[in-house]
Short mmCIF file of C-alpha atoms in Angstrom, two decimals:
data_model
loop_
_atom_site.label_atom_id
_atom_site.label_comp_id
_atom_site.label_asym_id
_atom_site.label_seq_id
_atom_site.Cartn_x
_atom_site.Cartn_y
_atom_site.Cartn_z
CA MET A 1 0.00 0.00 0.00
CA THR A 2 1.28 3.49 -0.81
CA THR A 3 1.29 6.28 1.74
CA GLN A 4 -1.24 8.11 -0.43
CA GLN A 5 -3.62 5.14 -0.30
CA LEU A 6 -3.30 5.05 3.49
CA ILE A 7 -4.12 8.75 3.68
CA GLU A 8 -7.19 8.19 1.48
CA GLN A 9 -8.41 5.38 3.71
CA ILE A 10 -8.05 7.62 6.76
CA LYS A 11 -10.20 10.25 5.05
CA ILE A 12 -12.82 7.76 3.87
CA LYS A 13 -13.16 6.03 7.23
CA LYS A 14 -12.62 9.16 9.31
CA SER A 15 -10.38 6.96 11.39
CA PHE A 16 -6.67 6.53 12.05
CA LEU A 17 -7.18 3.63 14.39
CA CYS A 18 -4.85 0.64 14.36
CA VAL A 19 -6.03 -2.47 16.19
CA GLY A 20 -3.23 -4.46 17.80
CA LEU A 21 -3.68 -8.23 17.59
CA ASP A 22 -1.85 -9.47 20.70
CA VAL A 23 -3.79 -12.64 21.37
CA ASP A 24 -3.20 -14.26 24.73
CA LEU A 25 -5.12 -17.53 25.03
CA ASP A 26 -5.75 -16.84 28.71
CA LYS A 27 -7.66 -13.68 27.88
CA ILE A 28 -10.04 -14.74 25.10
CA PRO A 29 -13.44 -16.41 25.49
CA GLN A 30 -12.63 -19.93 26.58
CA SER A 31 -14.99 -21.41 23.97
CA PHE A 32 -12.30 -20.62 21.37
CA LEU A 33 -9.90 -23.08 22.93
CA ALA A 34 -11.91 -25.98 21.53
CA LEU A 35 -11.34 -24.76 17.95
CA GLU A 36 -8.47 -25.98 15.79
CA ASP A 37 -6.88 -22.54 15.50
CA PRO A 38 -8.16 -20.35 18.35
CA ILE A 39 -5.80 -17.45 17.66
CA PHE A 40 -6.80 -17.11 14.03
CA GLU A 41 -10.52 -17.58 14.77
CA PHE A 42 -10.38 -14.91 17.47
CA ASN A 43 -8.50 -12.50 15.18
CA LYS A 44 -10.99 -13.16 12.37
CA ALA A 45 -13.91 -12.33 14.66
CA ILE A 46 -12.23 -9.12 15.85
CA ILE A 47 -11.32 -8.08 12.30
CA ASP A 48 -14.82 -8.78 10.94
CA ALA A 49 -16.32 -6.72 13.77
CA THR A 50 -14.04 -3.69 13.42
CA HIS A 51 -12.66 -3.47 9.85
CA ASP A 52 -14.81 -0.49 8.84
CA LEU A 53 -13.68 1.48 11.91
CA ALA A 54 -9.94 0.80 11.69
CA VAL A 55 -7.43 1.58 8.96
CA ALA A 56 -4.73 -0.77 10.21
CA TYR A 57 -4.19 -4.06 12.03
CA LYS A 58 -1.00 -4.85 13.85
CA PRO A 59 -0.35 -8.49 14.72
CA ASN A 60 2.38 -8.66 17.34
CA THR A 61 4.69 -11.48 16.28
CA ALA A 62 5.66 -12.44 19.85
CA PHE A 63 2.11 -13.56 20.59
CA PHE A 64 2.25 -15.94 17.65
CA GLU A 65 5.82 -17.18 18.08
CA ALA A 66 5.02 -18.13 21.67
CA TYR A 67 2.92 -20.95 20.20
CA GLY A 68 5.64 -22.22 17.88
CA ILE A 69 4.72 -23.62 14.49
CA LYS A 70 1.00 -23.43 15.29
CA GLY A 71 1.45 -19.77 16.10
CA TRP A 72 3.26 -19.09 12.85
CA ILE A 73 0.40 -20.78 10.97
CA SER A 74 -2.06 -18.52 12.83
CA LEU A 75 -0.02 -15.47 11.81
CA GLN A 76 0.01 -16.54 8.17
CA LYS A 77 -3.75 -17.18 8.21
CA THR A 78 -4.43 -13.84 9.92
CA ILE A 79 -2.47 -11.75 7.41
CA ASN A 80 -3.90 -13.74 4.48
CA TYR A 81 -7.42 -13.21 5.80
CA ILE A 82 -6.92 -9.46 5.98
CA ASN A 83 -5.26 -9.22 2.57
CA GLU A 84 -7.94 -11.32 0.86
CA ASN A 85 -11.02 -9.84 2.52
CA TYR A 86 -10.04 -6.29 3.37
CA PRO A 87 -7.38 -5.18 0.87
CA ASP A 88 -7.83 -1.53 1.91
CA ILE A 89 -6.41 -2.28 5.37
CA PHE A 90 -2.81 -1.25 6.14
CA THR A 91 -1.04 -4.18 7.81
CA ILE A 92 1.78 -3.88 10.33
CA ALA A 93 3.98 -6.76 11.48
CA ASP A 94 4.94 -5.65 14.97
CA ALA A 95 8.20 -7.56 15.02
CA LYS A 96 10.86 -5.07 16.24
CA ARG A 97 13.46 -6.71 14.00
CA GLY A 98 16.93 -5.45 13.03
CA ASP A 99 20.29 -7.10 12.38
CA ILE A 100 23.32 -6.84 10.09
CA GLY A 101 22.53 -6.19 6.44
CA ASN A 102 22.19 -9.70 4.98
CA THR A 103 20.11 -10.78 7.99
CA SER A 104 17.80 -7.76 7.81
CA SER A 105 17.30 -8.61 4.13
CA MET A 106 16.04 -12.04 5.19
CA TYR A 107 13.63 -10.49 7.71
CA ALA A 108 12.39 -8.10 5.03
CA LYS A 109 11.84 -11.04 2.70
CA ALA A 110 9.96 -12.90 5.48
CA PHE A 111 7.54 -10.10 6.31
CA PHE A 112 7.20 -8.14 3.04
CA GLU A 113 7.31 -11.04 0.56
CA ASP A 114 6.48 -14.31 2.27
CA LEU A 115 3.78 -12.91 4.59
CA ASN A 116 2.95 -9.83 2.46
CA PHE A 117 2.65 -7.25 5.23
CA ASP A 118 2.57 -3.57 4.24
CA SER A 119 4.97 -2.65 7.01
CA ILE A 120 7.15 -3.90 9.86
CA THR A 121 8.45 -2.34 13.07
CA VAL A 122 12.25 -2.30 13.45
CA ALA A 123 14.76 -1.34 16.14
CA PRO A 124 17.39 1.33 15.41
CA TYR A 125 20.31 0.27 17.65
CA MET A 126 22.38 -1.34 14.86
CA GLY A 127 22.10 1.70 12.60
CA LYS A 128 21.82 2.41 8.91
CA ASP A 129 22.83 -0.89 7.32
CA SER A 130 20.42 -2.77 9.62
CA VAL A 131 17.43 -0.69 8.45
CA GLU A 132 18.15 0.12 4.79
CA PRO A 133 17.46 -3.46 3.59
CA PHE A 134 13.84 -2.94 4.72
CA LEU A 135 13.64 0.48 3.07
CA ALA A 136 14.57 -0.97 -0.32
CA PHE A 137 11.08 -2.46 -0.80
CA LYS A 138 8.77 -0.33 -2.94
CA ASP A 139 5.40 0.57 -1.35
CA LYS A 140 6.43 -1.17 1.87
CA HIS A 141 6.95 0.79 5.07
CA THR A 142 9.49 0.49 7.85
CA ILE A 143 8.32 1.73 11.22
CA MET A 144 11.38 2.44 13.36
CA LEU A 145 11.34 2.76 17.13
CA ALA A 146 12.01 6.35 18.18
CA LEU A 147 10.45 6.99 21.59
CA THR A 148 8.61 4.04 23.05
CA SER A 149 5.76 4.05 25.56
CA ASN A 150 7.34 1.88 28.25
CA GLU A 151 9.22 2.88 31.37
CA GLY A 152 12.50 1.57 29.93
CA ALA A 153 12.28 4.28 27.24
CA PHE A 154 14.05 6.53 29.72
CA ASP A 155 17.03 4.18 30.12
CA PHE A 156 18.65 5.06 26.80
CA GLN A 157 16.24 6.82 24.41
CA THR A 158 16.21 10.08 26.33
CA LEU A 159 19.91 10.20 27.18
CA ASP A 160 21.67 13.34 26.04
CA VAL A 161 23.81 12.93 22.90
CA ASN A 162 25.31 15.95 21.19
CA GLY A 163 23.03 18.21 23.22
CA LYS A 164 19.82 16.39 22.28
CA GLU A 165 18.03 13.24 23.35
CA LEU A 166 19.07 10.02 21.63
CA TYR A 167 15.63 9.47 20.08
CA LYS A 168 15.88 12.84 18.34
CA GLN A 169 19.30 11.90 16.99
CA VAL A 170 17.79 8.61 15.78
CA LEU A 171 15.04 10.52 13.96
CA GLU A 172 17.48 12.98 12.40
CA THR A 173 20.07 10.44 11.34
CA SER A 174 17.45 8.20 9.75
CA LYS A 175 16.35 10.98 7.42
CA SER A 176 19.66 10.67 5.55
CA TRP A 177 19.24 6.96 4.84
CA LYS A 178 18.48 5.67 1.36
CA ASN A 179 14.72 5.48 0.65
CA SER A 180 14.00 7.21 3.95
CA GLU A 181 10.63 8.24 2.51
CA ASN A 182 9.59 4.68 3.40
CA LEU A 183 10.17 5.34 7.11
CA MET A 184 7.52 5.79 9.74
CA TYR A 185 8.26 5.98 13.47
CA VAL A 186 6.99 4.54 16.73
CA VAL A 187 6.28 7.30 19.26
CA GLY A 188 4.56 6.43 22.53
CA ALA A 189 1.41 8.31 23.53
CA THR A 190 2.38 8.47 27.17
CA LYS A 191 4.44 11.58 26.47
CA ALA A 192 2.17 13.78 24.34
CA GLU A 193 4.18 16.96 24.87
CA TYR A 194 7.18 15.33 23.12
CA PHE A 195 5.26 15.34 19.82
CA THR A 196 5.89 19.07 19.28
CA GLU A 197 9.64 18.53 19.17
CA ILE A 198 9.30 15.36 17.12
CA ARG A 199 7.19 17.14 14.48
CA LYS A 200 10.00 19.69 14.05
CA ILE A 201 12.27 16.84 12.94
CA VAL A 202 9.82 14.68 10.97
CA PRO A 203 6.90 16.95 10.04
CA ASP A 204 5.56 14.73 7.27
CA SER A 205 6.17 11.19 8.51
CA PHE A 206 3.51 8.85 9.81
CA LEU A 207 3.86 8.06 13.51
CA LEU A 208 2.59 4.80 14.95
CA VAL A 209 1.41 5.62 18.45
CA PRO A 210 1.01 2.90 21.08
CA GLY A 211 0.07 3.69 24.64
CA VAL A 212 -3.41 5.18 24.24
CA GLY A 213 -5.82 3.36 26.52
CA ALA A 214 -4.35 0.53 28.62
CA GLN A 215 -1.04 2.36 28.94
CA GLY A 216 -2.66 5.67 29.86
CA GLY A 217 -2.07 8.04 26.92
CA SER A 218 -4.66 10.59 25.81
CA LEU A 219 -5.91 10.63 22.20
CA SER A 220 -6.80 14.32 22.14
CA GLU A 221 -3.42 15.34 23.59
CA VAL A 222 -1.52 13.25 21.06
CA CYS A 223 -3.56 14.73 18.19
CA LYS A 224 -3.10 18.27 19.50
CA TYR A 225 0.69 17.99 19.31
CA GLY A 226 1.26 15.24 16.75
CA MET A 227 -1.21 15.61 13.90
CA ASN A 228 -0.13 17.02 10.53
CA ASP A 229 -2.08 17.95 7.38
CA ASN A 230 -2.44 14.29 6.37
CA VAL A 231 -3.28 13.30 9.94
CA GLY A 232 0.10 11.52 10.02
CA LEU A 233 -0.84 9.34 12.97
CA LEU A 234 -1.84 5.73 13.44
CA ILE A 235 -3.13 5.30 16.97
CA ASN A 236 -2.86 1.78 18.20
CA SER A 237 -5.15 0.15 20.69
CA SER A 238 -4.73 -3.52 21.54
CA ARG A 239 -6.02 -4.71 24.89
CA GLY A 240 -8.65 -1.95 25.20
CA ILE A 241 -10.41 -3.30 22.11
CA ILE A 242 -9.69 -7.01 21.80
CA TYR A 243 -10.23 -7.75 25.49
CA ALA A 244 -13.20 -5.40 26.00
CA SER A 245 -15.10 -8.52 27.07
CA LYS A 246 -14.13 -12.10 27.74
CA GLU A 247 -17.70 -13.30 27.19
CA THR A 248 -19.54 -14.33 24.02
CA ASP A 249 -20.22 -10.64 23.33
CA PHE A 250 -16.47 -9.94 22.93
CA ALA A 251 -16.79 -8.99 19.23
CA GLU A 252 -19.70 -6.62 19.86
CA LYS A 253 -17.85 -5.04 22.78
CA ALA A 254 -14.68 -4.77 20.68
CA ARG A 255 -16.71 -2.99 18.00
CA ALA A 256 -18.25 -0.67 20.58
CA GLU A 257 -14.78 0.28 21.88
CA ALA A 258 -13.44 0.78 18.35
CA LEU A 259 -16.48 2.89 17.47
CA LYS A 260 -15.95 5.10 20.49
CA ILE A 261 -12.37 5.80 19.40
CA GLN A 262 -13.33 6.23 15.74
CA GLN A 263 -16.00 8.76 16.66
CA GLU A 264 -13.53 10.71 18.75
CA MET A 265 -11.13 10.61 15.78
CA ALA A 266 -13.82 11.81 13.36
CA ALA A 267 -14.58 14.72 15.66
CA ILE A 268 -10.90 15.65 15.90
CA MET A 269 -10.47 15.45 12.11
CA GLN A 270 -13.45 17.76 11.61
CA SER A 271 -12.38 20.36 14.12
CA MET B 1 22.66 -24.88 30.76
CA THR B 2 24.42 -23.06 33.59
CA THR B 3 27.36 -20.76 33.00
CA GLN B 4 29.51 -23.21 34.94
CA GLN B 5 28.55 -26.03 32.57
CA LEU B 6 29.44 -23.84 29.60
CA ILE B 7 32.83 -23.07 31.12
CA GLU B 8 33.44 -26.79 31.68
CA GLN B 9 32.59 -27.56 28.07
CA ILE B 10 35.04 -24.93 26.91
CA LYS B 11 37.78 -26.56 29.00
CA ILE B 12 36.94 -30.09 27.85
CA LYS B 13 36.78 -29.21 24.17
CA LYS B 14 39.54 -26.58 24.30
CA SER B 15 37.20 -24.55 22.18
CA PHE B 16 35.02 -21.48 22.52
CA LEU B 17 33.74 -21.69 18.98
CA CYS B 18 30.12 -20.94 18.15
CA VAL B 19 28.90 -21.99 14.71
CA GLY B 20 26.30 -19.68 13.22
CA LEU B 21 23.56 -21.45 11.28
CA ASP B 22 22.52 -18.86 8.70
CA VAL B 23 21.33 -21.14 5.93
CA ASP B 24 20.75 -19.51 2.58
CA LEU B 25 19.35 -22.00 0.07
CA ASP B 26 21.34 -20.33 -2.70
CA LYS B 27 24.62 -21.14 -0.98
CA ILE B 28 24.26 -24.79 0.00
CA PRO B 29 24.96 -27.84 -2.20
CA GLN B 30 22.10 -27.88 -4.66
CA SER B 31 21.46 -31.60 -4.07
CA PHE B 32 19.82 -30.58 -0.77
CA LEU B 33 17.05 -28.76 -2.58
CA ALA B 34 15.48 -32.07 -3.57
CA LEU B 35 15.05 -33.06 0.09
CA GLU B 36 11.88 -32.37 2.04
CA ASP B 37 13.59 -30.08 4.55
CA PRO B 38 16.84 -28.84 3.01
CA ILE B 39 17.59 -26.33 5.80
CA PHE B 40 17.33 -28.90 8.58
CA GLU B 41 19.24 -31.55 6.64
CA PHE B 42 22.04 -29.11 5.90
CA ASN B 43 22.19 -27.99 9.55
CA LYS B 44 22.21 -31.60 10.71
CA ALA B 45 25.15 -32.41 8.45
CA ILE B 46 27.08 -29.35 9.67
CA ILE B 47 26.32 -30.12 13.32
CA ASP B 48 27.30 -33.79 13.00
CA ALA B 49 30.57 -32.78 11.35
CA THR B 50 31.58 -30.11 13.88
CA HIS B 51 29.90 -30.83 17.27
CA ASP B 52 33.12 -31.95 18.99
CA LEU B 53 34.94 -28.79 17.91
CA ALA B 54 32.28 -26.24 18.84
CA VAL B 55 30.65 -25.41 22.19
CA ALA B 56 27.72 -23.51 20.76
CA TYR B 57 25.41 -23.28 17.76
CA LYS B 58 23.60 -20.14 16.84
CA PRO B 59 20.66 -20.47 14.44
CA ASN B 60 19.80 -17.03 13.05
CA THR B 61 16.01 -16.77 13.13
CA ALA B 62 15.81 -14.51 10.07
CA PHE B 63 17.12 -17.26 7.83
CA PHE B 64 14.29 -19.54 9.00
CA GLU B 65 11.49 -16.96 9.06
CA ALA B 66 12.28 -16.05 5.45
CA TYR B 67 10.81 -19.45 4.51
CA GLY B 68 7.63 -18.97 6.54
CA ILE B 69 6.03 -21.97 8.26
CA LYS B 70 8.47 -24.36 6.58
CA GLY B 71 11.31 -22.32 7.98
CA TRP B 72 9.86 -22.36 11.48
CA ILE B 73 9.57 -26.15 11.25
CA SER B 74 13.24 -26.31 10.21
CA LEU B 75 14.17 -24.18 13.23
CA GLN B 76 12.23 -26.44 15.57
CA LYS B 77 13.83 -29.55 14.09
CA THR B 78 17.31 -28.02 14.27
CA ILE B 79 17.10 -27.07 17.95
CA ASN B 80 15.47 -30.41 18.82
CA TYR B 81 18.21 -32.27 16.99
CA ILE B 82 20.91 -30.48 18.95
CA ASN B 83 19.15 -30.87 22.31
CA GLU B 84 18.50 -34.57 21.77
CA ASN B 85 21.83 -35.59 20.31
CA TYR B 86 24.31 -33.14 21.77
CA PRO B 87 22.96 -31.97 25.15
CA ASP B 88 26.36 -30.49 26.07
CA ILE B 89 26.02 -27.86 23.35
CA PHE B 90 25.06 -24.29 24.33
CA THR B 91 22.32 -23.07 22.00
CA ILE B 92 21.74 -19.48 20.98
CA ALA B 93 18.64 -18.17 19.23
CA ASP B 94 20.02 -15.22 17.29
CA ALA B 95 16.74 -13.34 17.25
CA LYS B 96 17.57 -9.76 18.35
CA ARG B 97 14.18 -9.48 20.06
CA GLY B 98 12.96 -6.85 22.53
CA ASP B 99 9.62 -5.15 23.22
CA ILE B 100 7.47 -3.90 26.10
CA GLY B 101 7.32 -6.21 29.11
CA ASN B 102 4.35 -8.46 28.35
CA THR B 103 5.55 -8.87 24.74
CA SER B 104 9.12 -9.70 25.77
CA SER B 105 7.63 -12.30 28.11
CA MET B 106 5.99 -13.94 25.12
CA TYR B 107 9.27 -13.95 23.19
CA ALA B 108 11.02 -15.47 26.20
CA LYS B 109 8.33 -18.15 26.33
CA ALA B 110 8.77 -18.81 22.60
CA PHE B 111 12.52 -19.28 22.69
CA PHE B 112 13.24 -20.56 26.21
CA GLU B 113 10.19 -22.79 26.70
CA ASP B 114 8.62 -23.70 23.39
CA LEU B 115 11.90 -24.09 21.46
CA ASN B 116 14.10 -24.74 24.52
CA PHE B 117 17.11 -22.64 23.57
CA ASP B 118 19.71 -21.92 26.26
CA SER B 119 19.93 -18.29 25.22
CA ILE B 120 18.62 -15.55 22.96
CA THR B 121 20.06 -12.33 21.59
CA VAL B 122 18.12 -9.15 22.45
CA ALA B 123 18.29 -5.45 21.54
CA PRO B 124 18.69 -2.85 24.33
CA TYR B 125 16.94 0.20 22.87
CA MET B 126 13.70 -0.21 24.87
CA GLY B 127 15.55 -0.53 28.17
CA LYS B 128 15.13 -2.42 31.40
CA ASP B 129 11.54 -3.63 31.25
CA SER B 130 12.09 -4.96 27.73
CA VAL B 131 14.99 -7.16 28.84
CA GLU B 132 14.14 -8.22 32.40
CA PRO B 133 11.39 -10.65 31.28
CA PHE B 134 14.12 -12.69 29.56
CA LEU B 135 16.40 -12.50 32.62
CA ALA B 136 13.73 -14.05 34.83
CA PHE B 137 14.35 -17.55 33.41
CA LYS B 138 16.66 -19.71 35.52
CA ASP B 139 19.69 -21.17 33.73
CA LYS B 140 18.75 -19.31 30.56
CA HIS B 141 20.95 -16.54 29.18
CA THR B 142 20.13 -13.24 27.56
CA ILE B 143 22.74 -11.96 25.16
CA MET B 144 22.26 -8.22 24.73
CA LEU B 145 23.64 -6.15 21.88
CA ALA B 146 26.36 -3.83 23.10
CA LEU B 147 28.77 -3.04 20.26
CA THR B 148 27.93 -4.76 17.00
CA SER B 149 30.27 -5.67 14.14
CA ASN B 150 28.53 -3.79 11.35
CA GLU B 151 29.20 -0.36 9.92
CA GLY B 152 25.95 0.99 11.39
CA ALA B 153 27.36 0.38 14.89
CA PHE B 154 28.88 3.85 14.59
CA ASP B 155 25.52 5.52 13.94
CA PHE B 156 24.31 5.36 17.54
CA GLN B 157 26.29 2.86 19.66
CA THR B 158 29.42 4.99 19.79
CA LEU B 159 27.71 8.36 20.29
CA ASP B 160 28.86 10.22 23.36
CA VAL B 161 26.43 10.14 26.29
CA ASN B 162 27.45 11.48 29.67
CA GLY B 163 31.08 11.55 28.54
CA LYS B 164 31.14 7.93 27.40
CA GLU B 165 29.99 5.97 24.37
CA LEU B 166 26.39 4.76 24.39
CA TYR B 167 27.38 1.07 24.30
CA LYS B 168 29.35 1.55 27.53
CA GLN B 169 26.32 3.17 29.12
CA VAL B 170 24.24 0.21 27.95
CA LEU B 171 26.68 -2.21 29.57
CA GLU B 172 26.79 -0.24 32.82
CA THR B 173 23.06 0.32 33.12
CA SER B 174 22.28 -3.33 32.44
CA LYS B 175 24.38 -4.43 35.42
CA SER B 176 21.74 -2.95 37.74
CA TRP B 177 18.87 -4.95 36.24
CA LYS B 178 17.24 -7.80 38.13
CA ASN B 179 18.96 -11.17 37.48
CA SER B 180 21.70 -9.39 35.53
CA GLU B 181 23.93 -12.40 36.19
CA ASN B 182 21.99 -14.00 33.33
CA LEU B 183 23.28 -11.38 30.88
CA MET B 184 25.91 -11.91 28.21
CA TYR B 185 26.75 -9.32 25.56
CA VAL B 186 27.32 -9.13 21.82
CA VAL B 187 30.61 -7.38 21.04
CA GLY B 188 31.86 -7.35 17.45
CA ALA B 189 35.37 -8.60 16.70
CA THR B 190 36.06 -5.91 14.16
CA LYS B 191 37.14 -3.55 16.93
CA ALA B 192 39.46 -5.66 19.13
CA GLU B 193 40.96 -2.70 20.97
CA TYR B 194 37.52 -1.84 22.39
CA PHE B 195 37.60 -5.05 24.47
CA THR B 196 39.97 -3.54 27.02
CA GLU B 197 37.46 -0.87 27.95
CA ILE B 198 34.57 -3.32 27.85
CA ARG B 199 36.33 -5.70 30.23
CA LYS B 200 36.64 -2.84 32.75
CA ILE B 201 32.83 -2.65 32.84
CA VAL B 202 31.92 -6.35 32.56
CA PRO B 203 35.00 -8.32 33.62
CA ASP B 204 33.19 -11.58 34.27
CA SER B 205 30.47 -11.70 31.62
CA PHE B 206 30.53 -13.90 28.57
CA LEU B 207 30.82 -12.00 25.30
CA LEU B 208 29.43 -13.38 22.06
CA VAL B 209 31.77 -12.18 19.35
CA PRO B 210 30.67 -12.09 15.71
CA GLY B 211 32.87 -10.68 13.00
CA VAL B 212 35.83 -13.07 13.05
CA GLY B 213 36.44 -14.41 9.56
CA ALA B 214 34.07 -13.17 6.87
CA GLN B 215 33.74 -9.77 8.54
CA GLY B 216 37.52 -9.38 9.03
CA GLY B 217 38.13 -9.61 12.80
CA SER B 218 41.20 -11.32 14.25
CA LEU B 219 40.83 -14.16 16.78
CA SER B 220 44.16 -13.57 18.48
CA GLU B 221 43.53 -9.84 18.86
CA VAL B 222 40.08 -10.43 20.37
CA CYS B 223 41.50 -12.96 22.83
CA LYS B 224 44.39 -10.69 23.76
CA TYR B 225 42.03 -7.94 24.91
CA GLY B 226 38.82 -9.80 25.67
CA MET B 227 39.61 -13.08 27.42
CA ASN B 228 39.07 -13.49 31.16
CA ASP B 229 39.95 -16.32 33.58
CA ASN B 230 37.01 -18.40 32.37
CA VAL B 231 37.76 -17.55 28.74
CA GLY B 232 34.54 -15.50 28.77
CA LEU B 233 34.25 -15.47 25.00
CA LEU B 234 32.13 -17.27 22.44
CA ILE B 235 33.59 -16.60 19.01
CA ASN B 236 31.05 -16.98 16.25
CA SER B 237 31.82 -18.05 12.74
CA SER B 238 28.98 -18.58 10.28
CA ARG B 239 29.78 -18.24 6.60
CA GLY B 240 33.47 -19.17 7.00
CA ILE B 241 32.47 -22.62 8.23
CA ILE B 242 29.10 -23.53 6.77
CA TYR B 243 29.93 -22.29 3.29
CA ALA B 244 33.55 -23.51 3.22
CA SER B 245 32.51 -25.53 0.17
CA LYS B 246 29.38 -25.70 -1.96
CA GLU B 247 30.25 -29.17 -3.23
CA THR B 248 29.52 -32.62 -1.78
CA ASP B 249 32.56 -32.20 0.51
CA PHE B 250 30.90 -29.25 2.31
CA ALA B 251 30.71 -31.09 5.67
CA GLU B 252 34.36 -32.19 5.53
CA LYS B 253 35.41 -28.68 4.58
CA ALA B 254 33.27 -27.21 7.35
CA ARG B 255 34.95 -29.55 9.82
CA ALA B 256 38.39 -28.57 8.50
CA GLU B 257 37.59 -24.87 8.99
CA ALA B 258 36.18 -25.50 12.48
CA LEU B 259 39.24 -27.58 13.36
CA LYS B 260 41.57 -24.81 12.25
CA ILE B 261 39.79 -22.35 14.55
CA GLN B 262 39.56 -24.86 17.44
CA GLN B 263 43.30 -25.55 17.22
CA GLU B 264 44.05 -21.84 17.30
CA MET B 265 41.76 -21.56 20.33
CA ALA B 266 43.46 -24.50 22.10
CA ALA B 267 46.84 -22.87 21.55
CA ILE B 268 45.59 -19.55 22.93
CA MET B 269 44.06 -21.28 25.99
CA GLN B 270 47.35 -23.02 26.71
CA SER B 271 49.56 -19.96 26.37
#
């Protein structure tokens, strides 16, 4: 999917919601456990119930890998289901990959070609040659960690380097990389005031924003400081939507939660 | 495997060689492609030919994931084969994972429990709560990126923070984390002189050292500056061993390359 197509979808749906698919078998309706592929069936139900309210889905690879080969099959079925039934959805493999060049090329092949995701999250620590292999794919997007939403973000990301925080240096340096127009960035919602500074460095880039909801971030604050002319934000919600209920009404409740967020987004986009 | 058991294996085998299993189907004898699981069969042949000369094997997850479900099956079969046939081998999942706490817990479950690796490589960018879930596993080891062997290492890892390079800050900070005795570190061989400084910060930790061989690092230089009383080093070689030949003699040639390195290691341990 091109960036322009993503922007169009946001306008059509009046939504910039991304639903995170972090399926924990302990947290889903226990009736699913009798099915052959509970993870996929749960994802399918969530996707069917929310696809018109969300522009993106973000399967978190850890929650699939934890179940080994069965988990990988569930991941494959989930991404195939989205691509076949809802081709207008932007798909994100939340994988946080990154390694030396030839290894990153293999990860890019895995997620962009074999699984056919539109994008993948990557870690910046190993620098340019660990990220550029992902950037080489046309109409695929590489979402690099900048400032994350967890407590550990303050261990290294906000350390002072050359008179600025490390995450700002990461943003700036990445702009010089080949095909950097294919970069998006992860910026946690728990620190809304940081968005002003971040927008000075990457005014046009899409930011994937975790941390609204379960982790305590505020949607309106993030939009106030982080939105650009094309919206430029994908706000992720995982647990708040997919675990809205553990009962048989889980899909309805998930839709109700997604609708609440989408309506708030529509109001913000209109204002 | 405990650290003490690893140290004993190093003494018994007079080797601190780790063989990296980065199987690229384009680079292995083409006769394997007719087999049902070429990646596993190739790994098996390499392992059988070198297991008495190496103390560790390091499958690189990217090279399995690139083949989707089939690749994940090959990974499972490879780790099972090692665990069943060579229980004295230390196994490393070269996965470079790391995410917020509940996600890192799922990755730890995937690699330590489901696949039963002794260790996994992780990235430090997200800080303490992204790494501690891995450290919580008894007799499992978390090998964190400190200073990598690629060109991009100089993009962020060597930036000055608080008057020292970032990778030194990463090493120092990590020592305060819970169960930090389960930490090892990745330090690239391409910069042997850096080991002196690193040993001041982590004198006792094991260091996993890529970059000897194909990437140009020198074994004797690394040992000169990086060895401690327990050796404290795992020197990785991937391409130099597994692709020593593309012909039917690939296993023999792999063994010859491994033997050359093991003999050099034995000589260094004796001196």
